[in-house]
Coordinates of C-alpha atoms in Angstrom, one line a residue:
X98 CA -2.7 293.0 130.9
X99 CA -0.8 289.8 130.4
X100 CA -1.3 288.0 127.1
X101 CA -1.1 284.3 126.5
X102 CA 2.0 284.9 124.5
X103 CA 3.7 286.4 127.5
X104 CA 2.9 283.3 129.6
X105 CA 4.2 281.0 126.8
X106 CA 7.4 283.1 126.4
X107 CA 8.0 283.1 130.2
X108 CA 7.6 279.3 130.3
X109 CA 10.0 278.8 127.3
X110 CA 12.6 281.1 128.9
X111 CA 12.4 279.4 132.3
X112 CA 12.8 276.0 130.7
X113 CA 15.8 277.3 128.7
X114 CA 17.3 278.3 132.1
X115 CA 16.7 274.7 133.4
X116 CA 13.8 275.6 135.6
X117 CA 10.8 273.3 135.9
X118 CA 7.4 275.0 135.2
X119 CA 4.0 273.6 136.2
X120 CA 0.8 275.4 135.0
X121 CA -2.3 275.2 137.2
X122 CA -5.6 276.8 138.0
X123 CA -5.9 278.9 141.2
X124 CA -7.5 276.0 143.1
X125 CA -4.6 273.7 142.1
X126 CA -1.7 275.5 143.8
X127 CA -1.2 273.1 146.7
X128 CA -1.3 270.0 144.4
X129 CA 1.2 271.6 142.0
X130 CA 3.5 272.6 144.8
X131 CA 3.3 269.1 146.2
X132 CA 4.0 267.6 142.8
X133 CA 7.1 269.8 142.4
X134 CA 8.3 269.7 145.9
X135 CA 9.3 266.2 146.9
X136 CA 10.5 267.6 150.2
X137 CA 10.0 266.8 153.8
X138 CA 10.8 270.2 155.4
X139 CA 10.1 273.5 153.8
X140 CA 10.7 277.1 154.8
X141 CA 8.2 279.7 153.9
X142 CA 7.7 283.4 154.4
X143 CA 5.3 284.6 157.1
X144 CA 2.6 285.7 154.6
X145 CA 2.6 282.7 152.3
X146 CA -1.0 281.4 152.1
X147 CA -1.3 278.2 154.1
X148 CA -3.6 276.6 151.5
X149 CA -0.7 276.8 148.9
X150 CA 1.1 274.0 150.9
X151 CA 0.4 270.3 150.4
X152 CA -0.3 268.1 153.4
X153 CA 2.5 266.0 154.8
X154 CA 5.3 268.5 154.8
X155 CA 6.9 270.0 157.8
X156 CA 6.5 273.8 157.4
X157 CA 8.8 276.3 159.1
X158 CA 7.5 279.8 158.8
X159 CA 10.3 282.4 158.9
X160 CA 9.3 285.4 160.9
X161 CA 12.9 286.6 160.7
X162 CA 14.2 284.5 163.6
X163 CA 15.2 281.3 161.7
X164 CA 18.9 281.0 161.6
X165 CA 20.8 280.5 158.3
X166 CA 21.5 277.0 159.4
X167 CA 17.8 276.3 159.9
X168 CA 16.9 277.8 156.6
X169 CA 19.8 276.0 154.7
X170 CA 18.8 272.7 156.4
X171 CA 15.4 272.8 154.9
X172 CA 14.8 270.7 151.8
X173 CA 13.2 273.6 149.9
X174 CA 11.7 277.1 150.2
X175 CA 8.3 278.0 148.8
X176 CA 7.6 281.7 148.0
X177 CA 5.4 283.9 145.9
X178 CA 6.7 286.5 143.5
X179 CA 6.3 290.2 142.9
X180 CA 6.5 290.1 139.1
X181 CA 7.9 287.9 136.3
X182 CA 9.4 289.1 133.0
X183 CA 8.4 287.1 130.0
X184 CA 11.2 288.4 127.6
X185 CA 14.0 287.5 130.0
X186 CA 12.5 284.6 131.9
X187 CA 13.1 286.5 135.2
X188 CA 11.2 286.3 138.4
X189 CA 11.5 289.2 140.8
X190 CA 11.0 289.0 144.6
X191 CA 10.6 292.2 146.6
X192 CA 10.6 290.9 150.2
X193 CA 6.8 291.2 150.6
X194 CA 5.2 289.1 153.3
X195 CA 4.5 286.2 150.9
X196 CA 8.1 286.3 149.6
X197 CA 10.1 286.9 152.8
X198 CA 13.8 287.6 153.3
X199 CA 16.2 287.1 150.4
X200 CA 18.0 284.3 152.3
X201 CA 14.9 282.1 151.9
X202 CA 15.4 282.1 148.1
X203 CA 19.2 281.5 148.4
X204 CA 20.0 278.9 151.1
X205 CA 17.7 275.8 150.5
X206 CA 18.8 273.6 147.6
X207 CA 15.4 274.0 145.9
X208 CA 13.1 277.1 145.5
X209 CA 9.5 276.6 144.5
X210 CA 8.1 280.0 143.4
X211 CA 4.4 280.6 142.7
X212 CA 3.7 283.2 140.0
X213 CA 0.2 284.3 139.1
X214 CA -0.6 285.0 135.4
X215 CA -1.5 288.7 136.3
X216 CA 2.1 289.1 137.6
X217 CA 3.7 288.3 134.2
X218 CA 4.8 291.3 132.2
X219 CA 6.4 291.5 128.7
X220 CA 9.6 293.4 129.5
X221 CA 12.0 294.7 132.1
X222 CA 10.7 298.3 131.9
X223 CA 7.2 296.9 132.5
X224 CA 8.5 295.1 135.6
X225 CA 10.3 298.2 136.9
X226 CA 7.0 300.1 136.6
X227 CA 5.4 297.6 139.0
X228 CA 8.2 297.5 141.6
X229 CA 8.7 299.8 144.5
X230 CA 11.9 301.8 144.4
X231 CA 12.7 301.3 148.1
X232 CA 12.2 297.5 148.4
X233 CA 15.0 295.0 148.3
X234 CA 14.8 293.2 145.0
X235 CA 16.0 289.7 144.1
X236 CA 16.1 289.0 140.3
X237 CA 16.0 285.2 139.5
X238 CA 16.7 283.9 136.1
X239 CA 16.8 280.1 136.5
X240 CA 18.6 278.0 139.1
X241 CA 21.9 279.3 140.5
X242 CA 24.7 278.5 138.0
X243 CA 28.2 279.5 137.1
X244 CA 30.8 278.3 134.7
X245 CA 34.4 277.6 135.3
X246 CA 37.2 278.7 132.9
X247 CA 36.5 275.7 130.6
X248 CA 32.8 276.7 130.5
X249 CA 31.7 273.7 132.5
X250 CA 28.4 274.6 134.1
X251 CA 28.2 274.2 137.8
X252 CA 24.8 274.6 139.5
X253 CA 24.0 275.5 143.1
X254 CA 27.0 277.6 143.8
X255 CA 25.4 280.9 144.7
X256 CA 21.8 279.8 145.5
X257 CA 19.4 276.9 144.9
X258 CA 20.4 274.2 142.5
X259 CA 16.8 273.7 141.5
X260 CA 14.1 276.2 140.6
X261 CA 10.6 275.1 140.2
X262 CA 7.9 277.5 139.1
X263 CA 4.1 277.2 139.6
X264 CA 2.5 279.4 137.0
X265 CA -1.1 280.0 138.1
X266 CA -3.8 280.9 135.6

C-alpha cells in the first residue's frame, strides 16, 4: 500500500530532477494532461485510454508501425507507467500496451507520463517485486540530461528535454 509520504517524496524527487508534477483526481487526467502538454501533435501507445487525452490535439497511436521520424516529429508522447519509486524519484515503463515501445519515451522532446498513486512504491526492491523479469524496462529519473567536462548540464541529449508527470490520486 502506498502512503501519503511516498507520494510526497516521489513528488519532491521528481521536482529535484527538474520534472513538472501535477496532482489530480482520476476524473481529472485529461485536464491535467492538457494543462501540461501545450502540444499540437502527440504520439501515444496503442493501449493508452482515449479519455486521458484532451480535445484539440492530433493523436497518433503507435501500433509499432510509426517510423522514428514520425515519432520524433511529434511535439510530445503521453504514456502510462508500470511503477514509480518514491525514494529515487524514478518512473519505470515495462512496454505494456499503455506504455508502448521504448522509442515513444525517447524521441519526442516532451514526455507526459501518467502515474497512479497505487503504482508508487517506497524503494527499488519494492519496484522489482512488481515488475516482470522478462519485460523490457525503461527507468526514468527526470528529463534526459548529461554534463560536459566542466559540469555544465545539457538537457535533451539522450531523450526528452522535458518530463511532465501526472500523479493521479
